[in-house]
Coordinates of C-alpha atoms and ligand atoms in Angstrom, one line a residue:
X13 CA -20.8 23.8 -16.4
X14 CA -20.6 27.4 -15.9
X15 CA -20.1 29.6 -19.2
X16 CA -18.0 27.8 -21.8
X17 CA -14.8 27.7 -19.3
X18 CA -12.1 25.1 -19.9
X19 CA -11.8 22.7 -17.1
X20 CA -9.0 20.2 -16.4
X21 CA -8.1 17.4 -13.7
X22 CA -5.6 15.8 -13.0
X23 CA -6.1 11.5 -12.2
X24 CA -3.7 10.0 -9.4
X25 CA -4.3 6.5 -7.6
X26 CA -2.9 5.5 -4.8
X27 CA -1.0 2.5 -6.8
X28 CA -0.5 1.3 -10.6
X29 CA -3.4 -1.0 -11.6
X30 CA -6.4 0.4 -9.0
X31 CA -8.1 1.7 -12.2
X32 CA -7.4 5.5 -13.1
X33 CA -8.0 4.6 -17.0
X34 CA -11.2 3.1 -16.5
X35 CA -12.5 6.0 -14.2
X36 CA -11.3 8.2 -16.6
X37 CA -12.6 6.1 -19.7
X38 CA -16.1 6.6 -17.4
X39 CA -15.7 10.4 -16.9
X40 CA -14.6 11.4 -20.5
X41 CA -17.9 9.7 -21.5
X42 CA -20.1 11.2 -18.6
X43 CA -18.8 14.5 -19.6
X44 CA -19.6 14.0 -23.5
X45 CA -23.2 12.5 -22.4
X46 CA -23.5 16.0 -20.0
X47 CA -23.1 18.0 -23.6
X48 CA -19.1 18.6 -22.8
X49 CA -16.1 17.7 -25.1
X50 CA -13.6 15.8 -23.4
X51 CA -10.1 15.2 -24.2
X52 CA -7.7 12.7 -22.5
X53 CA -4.0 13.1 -21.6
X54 CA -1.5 10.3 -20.8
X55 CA 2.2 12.6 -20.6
X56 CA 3.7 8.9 -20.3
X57 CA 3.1 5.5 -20.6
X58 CA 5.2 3.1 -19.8
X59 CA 5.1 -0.9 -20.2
X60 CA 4.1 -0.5 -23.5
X61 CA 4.3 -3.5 -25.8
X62 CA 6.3 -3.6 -29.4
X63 CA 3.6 -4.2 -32.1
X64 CA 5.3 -3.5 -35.9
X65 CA 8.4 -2.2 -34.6
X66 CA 6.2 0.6 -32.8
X67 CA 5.5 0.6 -29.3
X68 CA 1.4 0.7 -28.8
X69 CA 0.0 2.7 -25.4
X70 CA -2.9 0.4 -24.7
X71 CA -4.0 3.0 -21.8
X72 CA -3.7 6.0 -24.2
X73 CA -5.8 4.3 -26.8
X74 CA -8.4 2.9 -24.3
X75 CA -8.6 6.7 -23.3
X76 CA -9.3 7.9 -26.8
X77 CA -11.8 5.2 -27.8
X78 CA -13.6 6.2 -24.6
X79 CA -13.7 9.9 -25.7
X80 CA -13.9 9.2 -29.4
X81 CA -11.1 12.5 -29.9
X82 CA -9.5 12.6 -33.3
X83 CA -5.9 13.9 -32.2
X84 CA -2.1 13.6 -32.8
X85 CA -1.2 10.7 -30.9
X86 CA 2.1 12.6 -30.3
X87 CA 0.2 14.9 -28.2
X88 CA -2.3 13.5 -25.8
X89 CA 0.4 10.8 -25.2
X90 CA 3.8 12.7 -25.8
X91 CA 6.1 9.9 -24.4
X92 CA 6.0 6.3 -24.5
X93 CA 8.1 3.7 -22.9
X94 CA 8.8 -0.2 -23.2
X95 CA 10.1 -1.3 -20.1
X96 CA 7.0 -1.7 -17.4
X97 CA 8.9 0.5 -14.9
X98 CA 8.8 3.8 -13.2
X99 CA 8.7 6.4 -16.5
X100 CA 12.7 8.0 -14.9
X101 CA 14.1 4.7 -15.0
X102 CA 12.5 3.5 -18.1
X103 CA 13.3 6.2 -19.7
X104 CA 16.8 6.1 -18.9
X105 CA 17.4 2.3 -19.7
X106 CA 16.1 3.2 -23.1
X107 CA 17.8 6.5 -23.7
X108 CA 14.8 9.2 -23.6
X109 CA 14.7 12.4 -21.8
X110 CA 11.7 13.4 -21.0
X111 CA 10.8 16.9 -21.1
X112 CA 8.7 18.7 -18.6
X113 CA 7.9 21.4 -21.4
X114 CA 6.8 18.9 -24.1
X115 CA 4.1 17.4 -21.5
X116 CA 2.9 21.2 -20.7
X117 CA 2.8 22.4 -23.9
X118 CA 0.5 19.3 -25.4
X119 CA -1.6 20.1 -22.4
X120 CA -1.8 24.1 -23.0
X121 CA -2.5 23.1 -26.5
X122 CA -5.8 20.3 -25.6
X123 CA -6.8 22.4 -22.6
X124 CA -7.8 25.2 -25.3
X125 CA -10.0 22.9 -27.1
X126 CA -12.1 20.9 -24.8
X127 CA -13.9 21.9 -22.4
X128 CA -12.8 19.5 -19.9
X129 CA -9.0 17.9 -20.2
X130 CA -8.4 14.7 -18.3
X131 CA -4.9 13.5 -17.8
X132 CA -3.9 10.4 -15.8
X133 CA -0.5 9.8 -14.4
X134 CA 1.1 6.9 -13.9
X135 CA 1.3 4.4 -10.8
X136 CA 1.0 7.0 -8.0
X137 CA 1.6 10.7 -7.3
X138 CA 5.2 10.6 -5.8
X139 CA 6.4 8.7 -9.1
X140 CA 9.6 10.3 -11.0
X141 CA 9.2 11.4 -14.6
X142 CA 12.8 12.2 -14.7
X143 CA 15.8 12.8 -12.1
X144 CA 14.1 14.5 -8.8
X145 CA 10.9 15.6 -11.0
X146 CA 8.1 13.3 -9.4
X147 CA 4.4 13.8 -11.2
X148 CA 3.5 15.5 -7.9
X149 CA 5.5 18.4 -9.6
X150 CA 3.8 17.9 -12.8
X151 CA 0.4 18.7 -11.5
X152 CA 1.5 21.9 -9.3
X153 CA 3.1 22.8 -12.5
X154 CA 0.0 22.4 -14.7
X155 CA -1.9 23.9 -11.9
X156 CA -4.6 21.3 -12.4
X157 CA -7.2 20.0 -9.1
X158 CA -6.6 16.3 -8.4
X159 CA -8.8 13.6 -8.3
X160 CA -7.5 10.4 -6.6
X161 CA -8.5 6.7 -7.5
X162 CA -8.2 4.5 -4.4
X163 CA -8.7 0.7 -3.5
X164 CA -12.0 0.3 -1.3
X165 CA -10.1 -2.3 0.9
X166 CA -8.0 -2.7 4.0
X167 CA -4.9 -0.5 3.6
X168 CA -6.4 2.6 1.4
X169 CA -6.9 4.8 4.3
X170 CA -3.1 4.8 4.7
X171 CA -2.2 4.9 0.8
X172 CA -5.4 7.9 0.2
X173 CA -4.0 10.2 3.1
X174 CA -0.8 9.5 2.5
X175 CA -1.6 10.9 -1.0
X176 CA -4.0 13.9 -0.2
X177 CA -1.6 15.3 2.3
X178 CA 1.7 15.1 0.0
X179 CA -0.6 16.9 -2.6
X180 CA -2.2 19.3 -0.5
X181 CA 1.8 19.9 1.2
X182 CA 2.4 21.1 -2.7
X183 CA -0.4 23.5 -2.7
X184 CA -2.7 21.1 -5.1
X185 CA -6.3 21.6 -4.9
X186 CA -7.6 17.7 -3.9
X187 CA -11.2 17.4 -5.6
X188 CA -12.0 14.2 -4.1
X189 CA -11.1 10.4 -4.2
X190 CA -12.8 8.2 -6.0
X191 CA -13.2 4.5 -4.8
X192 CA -13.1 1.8 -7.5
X193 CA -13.8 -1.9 -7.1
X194 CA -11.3 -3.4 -9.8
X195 CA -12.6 -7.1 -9.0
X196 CA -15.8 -8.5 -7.2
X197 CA -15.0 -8.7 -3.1
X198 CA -17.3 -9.9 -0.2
X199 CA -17.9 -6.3 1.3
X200 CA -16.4 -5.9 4.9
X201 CA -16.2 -3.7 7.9
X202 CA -13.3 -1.8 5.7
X203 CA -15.0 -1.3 2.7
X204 CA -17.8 -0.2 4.7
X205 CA -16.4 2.6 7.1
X206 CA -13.4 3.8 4.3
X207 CA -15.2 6.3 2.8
X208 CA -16.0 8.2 6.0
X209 CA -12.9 7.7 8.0
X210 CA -11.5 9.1 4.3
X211 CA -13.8 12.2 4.3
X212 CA -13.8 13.0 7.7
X213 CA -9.5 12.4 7.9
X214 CA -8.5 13.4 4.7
X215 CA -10.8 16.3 4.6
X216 CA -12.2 15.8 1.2
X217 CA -15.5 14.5 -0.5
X218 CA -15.6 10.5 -1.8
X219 CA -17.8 11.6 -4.9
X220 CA -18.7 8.4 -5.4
X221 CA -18.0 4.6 -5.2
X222 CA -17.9 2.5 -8.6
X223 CA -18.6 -1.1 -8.3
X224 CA -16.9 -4.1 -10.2
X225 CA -18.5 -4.0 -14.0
X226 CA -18.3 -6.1 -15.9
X227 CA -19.9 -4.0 -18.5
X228 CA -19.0 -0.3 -19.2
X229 CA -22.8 0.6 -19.4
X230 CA -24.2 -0.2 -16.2
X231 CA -21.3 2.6 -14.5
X232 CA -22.4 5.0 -16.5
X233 CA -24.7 6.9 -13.7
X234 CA -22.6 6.5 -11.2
X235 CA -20.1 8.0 -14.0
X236 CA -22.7 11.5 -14.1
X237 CA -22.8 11.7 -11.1
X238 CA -19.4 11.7 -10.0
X239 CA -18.6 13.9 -13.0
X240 CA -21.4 16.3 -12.0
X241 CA -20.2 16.6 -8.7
X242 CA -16.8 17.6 -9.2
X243 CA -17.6 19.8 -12.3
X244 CA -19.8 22.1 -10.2
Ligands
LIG24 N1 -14.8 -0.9 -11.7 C1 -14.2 -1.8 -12.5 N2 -14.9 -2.8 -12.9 C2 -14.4 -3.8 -13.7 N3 -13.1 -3.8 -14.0 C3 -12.3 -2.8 -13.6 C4 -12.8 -1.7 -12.8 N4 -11.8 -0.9 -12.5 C5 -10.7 -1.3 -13.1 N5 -11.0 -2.5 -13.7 C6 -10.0 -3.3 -14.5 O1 -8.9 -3.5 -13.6 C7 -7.6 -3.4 -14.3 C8 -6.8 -2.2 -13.8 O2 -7.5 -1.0 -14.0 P1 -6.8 0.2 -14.8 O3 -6.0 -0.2 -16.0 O4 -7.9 1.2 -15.0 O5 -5.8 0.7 -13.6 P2 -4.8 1.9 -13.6 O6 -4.7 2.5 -12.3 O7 -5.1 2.8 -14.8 O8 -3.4 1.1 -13.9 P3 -2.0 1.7 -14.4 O9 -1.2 2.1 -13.2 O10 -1.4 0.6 -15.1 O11 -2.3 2.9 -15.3 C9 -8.1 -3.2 -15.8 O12 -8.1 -4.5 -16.4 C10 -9.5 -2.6 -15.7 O13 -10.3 -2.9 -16.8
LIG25 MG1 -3.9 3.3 -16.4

Protein backbone atom coordinates (compact mmCIF):
# COMPACT_ATOMS: atom_id res chain seq x y z
CA UNK A 1 0.00 0.00 0.00
CA UNK A 2 1.41 3.35 -0.81
CA UNK A 3 2.46 5.55 2.42
CA UNK A 4 0.06 5.01 5.36
CA UNK A 5 -3.11 6.32 3.22
CA UNK A 6 -6.63 5.30 4.29
CA UNK A 7 -8.30 3.29 1.77
CA UNK A 8 -12.01 2.39 1.58
CA UNK A 9 -14.43 0.19 -0.86
CA UNK A 10 -17.48 -0.11 -1.15
CA UNK A 11 -19.15 -4.14 -1.62
CA UNK A 12 -22.26 -4.37 -4.01
CA UNK A 13 -23.55 -7.78 -5.56
CA UNK A 14 -25.58 -8.10 -8.16
CA UNK A 15 -28.41 -9.79 -5.73
CA UNK A 16 -28.90 -10.62 -1.83
CA UNK A 17 -27.26 -13.99 -0.95
CA UNK A 18 -24.38 -14.17 -3.89
CA UNK A 19 -21.80 -13.72 -1.06
CA UNK A 20 -20.53 -10.00 -0.37
CA UNK A 21 -19.95 -11.03 3.45
CA UNK A 22 -17.89 -13.80 2.79
CA UNK A 23 -15.69 -11.88 0.15
CA UNK A 24 -15.44 -9.33 2.46
CA UNK A 25 -14.86 -11.75 5.56
CA UNK A 26 -11.87 -12.92 2.90
CA UNK A 27 -10.55 -9.48 2.07
CA UNK A 28 -10.57 -7.95 5.70
CA UNK A 29 -8.31 -11.01 6.48
CA UNK A 30 -6.10 -10.77 3.25
CA UNK A 31 -5.55 -7.19 4.14
CA UNK A 32 -4.63 -7.90 7.93
CA UNK A 33 -2.21 -10.91 6.64
CA UNK A 34 -0.72 -8.00 3.96
CA UNK A 35 0.34 -6.01 7.35
CA UNK A 36 -2.99 -3.62 6.89
CA UNK A 37 -5.73 -2.99 9.65
CA UNK A 38 -9.06 -3.56 8.30
CA UNK A 39 -12.28 -2.47 9.60
CA UNK A 40 -15.83 -3.53 8.29
CA UNK A 41 -19.00 -1.54 7.79
CA UNK A 42 -22.58 -2.88 7.46
CA UNK A 43 -24.76 0.90 7.45
CA UNK A 44 -27.83 -1.66 7.64
CA UNK A 45 -28.81 -4.94 8.15
CA UNK A 46 -31.82 -6.12 7.80
CA UNK A 47 -33.59 -9.67 8.47
CA UNK A 48 -32.02 -9.73 11.65
CA UNK A 49 -33.30 -12.30 14.20
CA UNK A 50 -34.61 -11.32 17.92
CA UNK A 51 -32.23 -13.07 20.38
CA UNK A 52 -32.90 -11.59 24.25
CA UNK A 53 -35.20 -8.98 23.17
CA UNK A 54 -32.22 -7.60 21.01
CA UNK A 55 -32.05 -7.96 17.39
CA UNK A 56 -28.50 -9.82 16.55
CA UNK A 57 -26.77 -8.75 12.83
CA UNK A 58 -25.33 -12.23 12.02
CA UNK A 59 -23.61 -10.44 8.77
CA UNK A 60 -22.15 -7.63 10.95
CA UNK A 61 -20.72 -10.06 13.45
CA UNK A 62 -19.38 -12.52 10.86
CA UNK A 63 -17.68 -9.25 9.53
CA UNK A 64 -16.04 -8.45 12.77
CA UNK A 65 -14.89 -12.00 13.72
CA UNK A 66 -13.26 -12.02 10.27
CA UNK A 67 -11.33 -8.72 11.11
CA UNK A 68 -11.08 -9.38 14.79
CA UNK A 69 -11.91 -5.13 15.27
CA UNK A 70 -12.86 -4.18 18.86
CA UNK A 71 -15.51 -1.44 18.07
CA UNK A 72 -18.94 0.01 19.05
CA UNK A 73 -21.33 -2.09 17.45
CA UNK A 74 -23.43 1.08 17.08
CA UNK A 75 -21.02 2.22 14.62
CA UNK A 76 -19.80 -0.30 12.14
CA UNK A 77 -23.39 -1.44 12.05
CA UNK A 78 -25.51 1.82 12.81
CA UNK A 79 -28.97 0.45 11.88
CA UNK A 80 -30.49 -2.80 12.24
CA UNK A 81 -33.74 -4.23 11.11
CA UNK A 82 -36.15 -7.30 11.79
CA UNK A 83 -38.15 -7.82 8.91
CA UNK A 84 -35.98 -9.60 6.01
CA UNK A 85 -36.93 -6.86 3.49
CA UNK A 86 -35.64 -3.99 1.58
CA UNK A 87 -33.84 -1.64 4.57
CA UNK A 88 -36.89 1.56 3.29
CA UNK A 89 -39.63 -0.70 3.87
CA UNK A 90 -38.37 -2.45 6.80
CA UNK A 91 -37.62 0.39 8.32
CA UNK A 92 -40.83 1.86 7.85
CA UNK A 93 -42.98 -1.22 9.06
CA UNK A 94 -40.97 -0.88 12.17
CA UNK A 95 -40.89 2.79 12.70
CA UNK A 96 -37.08 3.77 12.07
CA UNK A 97 -35.72 6.54 10.06
CA UNK A 98 -32.75 5.98 8.82
CA UNK A 99 -30.29 8.71 8.54
CA UNK A 100 -27.92 9.29 5.73
CA UNK A 101 -25.66 11.31 8.21
CA UNK A 102 -25.46 8.70 10.95
CA UNK A 103 -24.16 6.05 8.19
CA UNK A 104 -21.47 8.82 6.94
CA UNK A 105 -20.36 9.95 10.05
CA UNK A 106 -19.59 6.18 11.55
CA UNK A 107 -17.78 5.81 8.23
CA UNK A 108 -15.69 9.23 8.48
CA UNK A 109 -15.11 8.12 11.99
CA UNK A 110 -13.58 4.11 10.95
CA UNK A 111 -12.07 5.46 7.72
CA UNK A 112 -9.66 7.53 10.05
CA UNK A 113 -8.55 4.50 11.87
CA UNK A 114 -7.89 1.72 9.45
CA UNK A 115 -6.19 1.73 6.84
CA UNK A 116 -8.50 0.02 4.69
CA UNK A 117 -12.59 0.40 5.49
CA UNK A 118 -14.77 -2.18 3.89
CA UNK A 119 -18.45 -1.65 3.91
CA UNK A 120 -21.05 -3.99 2.31
CA UNK A 121 -24.49 -3.01 1.29
CA UNK A 122 -27.36 -4.83 1.16
CA UNK A 123 -29.02 -6.98 -1.64
CA UNK A 124 -27.93 -4.95 -4.68
CA UNK A 125 -26.82 -1.35 -5.64
CA UNK A 126 -30.33 0.19 -6.66
CA UNK A 127 -31.79 -0.84 -3.12
CA UNK A 128 -33.62 2.04 -1.04
CA UNK A 129 -32.28 2.91 2.37
CA UNK A 130 -35.11 5.29 2.77
CA UNK A 131 -37.75 7.19 0.49
CA UNK A 132 -35.97 7.82 -3.12
CA UNK A 133 -32.39 7.36 -1.32
CA UNK A 134 -31.10 3.99 -3.01
CA UNK A 135 -27.43 2.75 -1.70
CA UNK A 136 -26.27 3.83 -5.20
CA UNK A 137 -26.53 7.30 -3.53
CA UNK A 138 -24.85 6.15 -0.50
CA UNK A 139 -21.63 5.24 -2.19
CA UNK A 140 -21.45 8.57 -4.56
CA UNK A 141 -21.95 10.20 -1.26
CA UNK A 142 -19.14 8.39 0.66
CA UNK A 143 -17.14 8.76 -2.44
CA UNK A 144 -15.88 5.30 -2.09
CA UNK A 145 -14.69 2.82 -5.45
CA UNK A 146 -16.97 -0.15 -5.81
CA UNK A 147 -16.25 -3.63 -5.90
CA UNK A 148 -19.15 -5.89 -7.21
CA UNK A 149 -19.74 -9.57 -6.19
CA UNK A 150 -21.46 -11.52 -9.00
CA UNK A 151 -22.90 -15.04 -9.64
CA UNK A 152 -20.44 -17.04 -12.11
CA UNK A 153 -23.63 -18.51 -13.93
CA UNK A 154 -26.06 -17.93 -16.73
CA UNK A 155 -27.69 -14.55 -16.19
CA UNK A 156 -24.71 -12.39 -14.43
CA UNK A 157 -23.60 -10.77 -17.55
CA UNK A 158 -27.03 -8.98 -17.55
CA UNK A 159 -27.29 -8.43 -13.57
CA UNK A 160 -23.02 -7.24 -13.58
CA UNK A 161 -23.53 -4.65 -16.46
CA UNK A 162 -26.58 -3.71 -15.43
CA UNK A 163 -24.76 -2.83 -12.15
CA UNK A 164 -21.41 -1.31 -13.53
CA UNK A 165 -23.20 0.95 -15.87
CA UNK A 166 -25.91 2.46 -13.15
CA UNK A 167 -22.70 2.94 -10.98
CA UNK A 168 -20.51 4.30 -13.46
CA UNK A 169 -23.97 6.72 -14.76
CA UNK A 170 -23.45 8.12 -10.90
CA UNK A 171 -19.88 8.97 -11.45
CA UNK A 172 -18.66 5.79 -9.07
CA UNK A 173 -15.22 4.53 -9.72
CA UNK A 174 -16.05 0.47 -10.47
CA UNK A 175 -12.81 -1.39 -9.19
CA UNK A 176 -13.71 -4.63 -10.54
CA UNK A 177 -16.23 -7.55 -9.99
CA UNK A 178 -15.55 -10.31 -8.19
CA UNK A 179 -17.06 -13.77 -9.13
CA UNK A 180 -18.03 -16.09 -6.20
CA UNK A 181 -19.17 -19.68 -6.37
CA UNK A 182 -21.60 -19.76 -3.39
CA UNK A 183 -22.34 -23.71 -4.00
CA UNK A 184 -20.36 -26.46 -6.00
CA UNK A 185 -21.65 -26.32 -9.91
CA UNK A 186 -20.61 -28.52 -13.00
CA UNK A 187 -18.61 -25.64 -14.76
CA UNK A 188 -20.21 -24.73 -18.28
CA UNK A 189 -19.77 -22.74 -21.36
CA UNK A 190 -21.21 -19.69 -19.07
CA UNK A 191 -19.08 -19.88 -16.26
CA UNK A 192 -16.34 -20.29 -18.66
CA UNK A 193 -16.62 -17.27 -21.10
CA UNK A 194 -18.31 -14.71 -18.11
CA UNK A 195 -15.42 -13.28 -17.07
CA UNK A 196 -14.28 -12.02 -20.42
CA UNK A 197 -17.47 -11.14 -22.08
CA UNK A 198 -17.55 -9.10 -18.36
CA UNK A 199 -14.16 -7.49 -18.86
CA UNK A 200 -14.24 -6.85 -22.27
CA UNK A 201 -18.33 -5.30 -22.01
CA UNK A 202 -18.35 -3.93 -18.77
CA UNK A 203 -14.92 -2.45 -19.16
CA UNK A 204 -13.54 -3.43 -15.93
CA UNK A 205 -11.04 -6.11 -14.42
CA UNK A 206 -12.56 -9.62 -12.83
CA UNK A 207 -9.70 -9.66 -10.15
CA UNK A 208 -10.29 -12.92 -9.41
CA UNK A 209 -12.68 -15.96 -9.21
CA UNK A 210 -13.25 -17.64 -5.74
CA UNK A 211 -14.37 -21.20 -5.82
CA UNK A 212 -17.00 -22.94 -3.53
CA UNK A 213 -15.09 -23.56 0.11
CA UNK A 214 -15.94 -25.26 2.17
CA UNK A 215 -13.23 -24.07 4.44
CA UNK A 216 -12.22 -20.46 4.88
CA UNK A 217 -8.50 -21.34 4.61
CA UNK A 218 -8.06 -22.81 1.37
CA UNK A 219 -9.50 -19.01 -0.20
CA UNK A 220 -7.19 -17.28 1.46
CA UNK A 221 -4.67 -16.81 -1.68
CA UNK A 222 -6.99 -16.20 -3.98
CA UNK A 223 -8.14 -13.72 -1.03
CA UNK A 224 -4.26 -11.78 -1.50
CA UNK A 225 -4.47 -11.70 -4.46
CA UNK A 226 -7.58 -10.18 -5.23
CA UNK A 227 -6.90 -7.79 -2.33
CA UNK A 228 -3.40 -6.95 -3.81
CA UNK A 229 -4.78 -6.19 -6.99
CA UNK A 230 -7.26 -3.72 -6.25
CA UNK A 231 -5.18 -2.05 -3.36
CA UNK A 232 -2.45 -1.09 -5.93
N1 LIG B 1 -17.13 -19.13 -2.03
C1 LIG B 1 -17.99 -19.67 -1.14
N2 LIG B 1 -17.78 -20.91 -0.66
C2 LIG B 1 -18.63 -21.47 0.24
N3 LIG B 1 -19.74 -20.85 0.70
C3 LIG B 1 -20.02 -19.60 0.26
C4 LIG B 1 -19.15 -18.95 -0.69
N4 LIG B 1 -19.67 -17.73 -0.94
C5 LIG B 1 -20.78 -17.62 -0.19
N5 LIG B 1 -21.00 -18.73 0.52
C6 LIG B 1 -22.15 -19.00 1.41
O1 LIG B 1 -23.34 -18.63 0.69
C7 LIG B 1 -24.26 -17.96 1.53
C8 LIG B 1 -24.54 -16.55 1.00
O2 LIG B 1 -23.33 -15.79 1.07
P1 LIG B 1 -23.28 -14.36 1.78
O3 LIG B 1 -24.03 -14.37 3.06
O4 LIG B 1 -21.86 -13.95 1.82
O5 LIG B 1 -24.09 -13.53 0.69
P2 LIG B 1 -24.48 -11.96 0.73
O6 LIG B 1 -24.41 -11.46 -0.67
O7 LIG B 1 -23.65 -11.29 1.74
O8 LIG B 1 -26.00 -12.02 1.20
P3 LIG B 1 -26.91 -10.80 1.82
O9 LIG B 1 -27.52 -10.13 0.63
O10 LIG B 1 -27.90 -11.54 2.66
O11 LIG B 1 -26.00 -9.90 2.60
C9 LIG B 1 -23.63 -17.97 2.93
O12 LIG B 1 -24.09 -19.09 3.63
C10 LIG B 1 -22.13 -18.10 2.65
O13 LIG B 1 -21.39 -18.69 3.70
MG1 LIG C 1 -24.21 -10.24 3.43
Amino acid sequence: MRGKSHKGFFITGTDTGVGKTFVASGLLQAFKSLGMSACPMKPVETGCKTKKEKLVPEDTLRLIRASGVDEPLDIINPFRLKHPLAPSVAAELEGITIKKNRIISAYRSLSKKYDVTLVEGAGGIMVPLYKKYLFLDLIKDLDLPLIIVSRPGLGTINHTLLTIEIAKKKGIKVLGVIINHTTIIKKGLAEKTNPQVIEKLGKVPVPGIVQYSKSKASSNDIFRIIAQKIIL
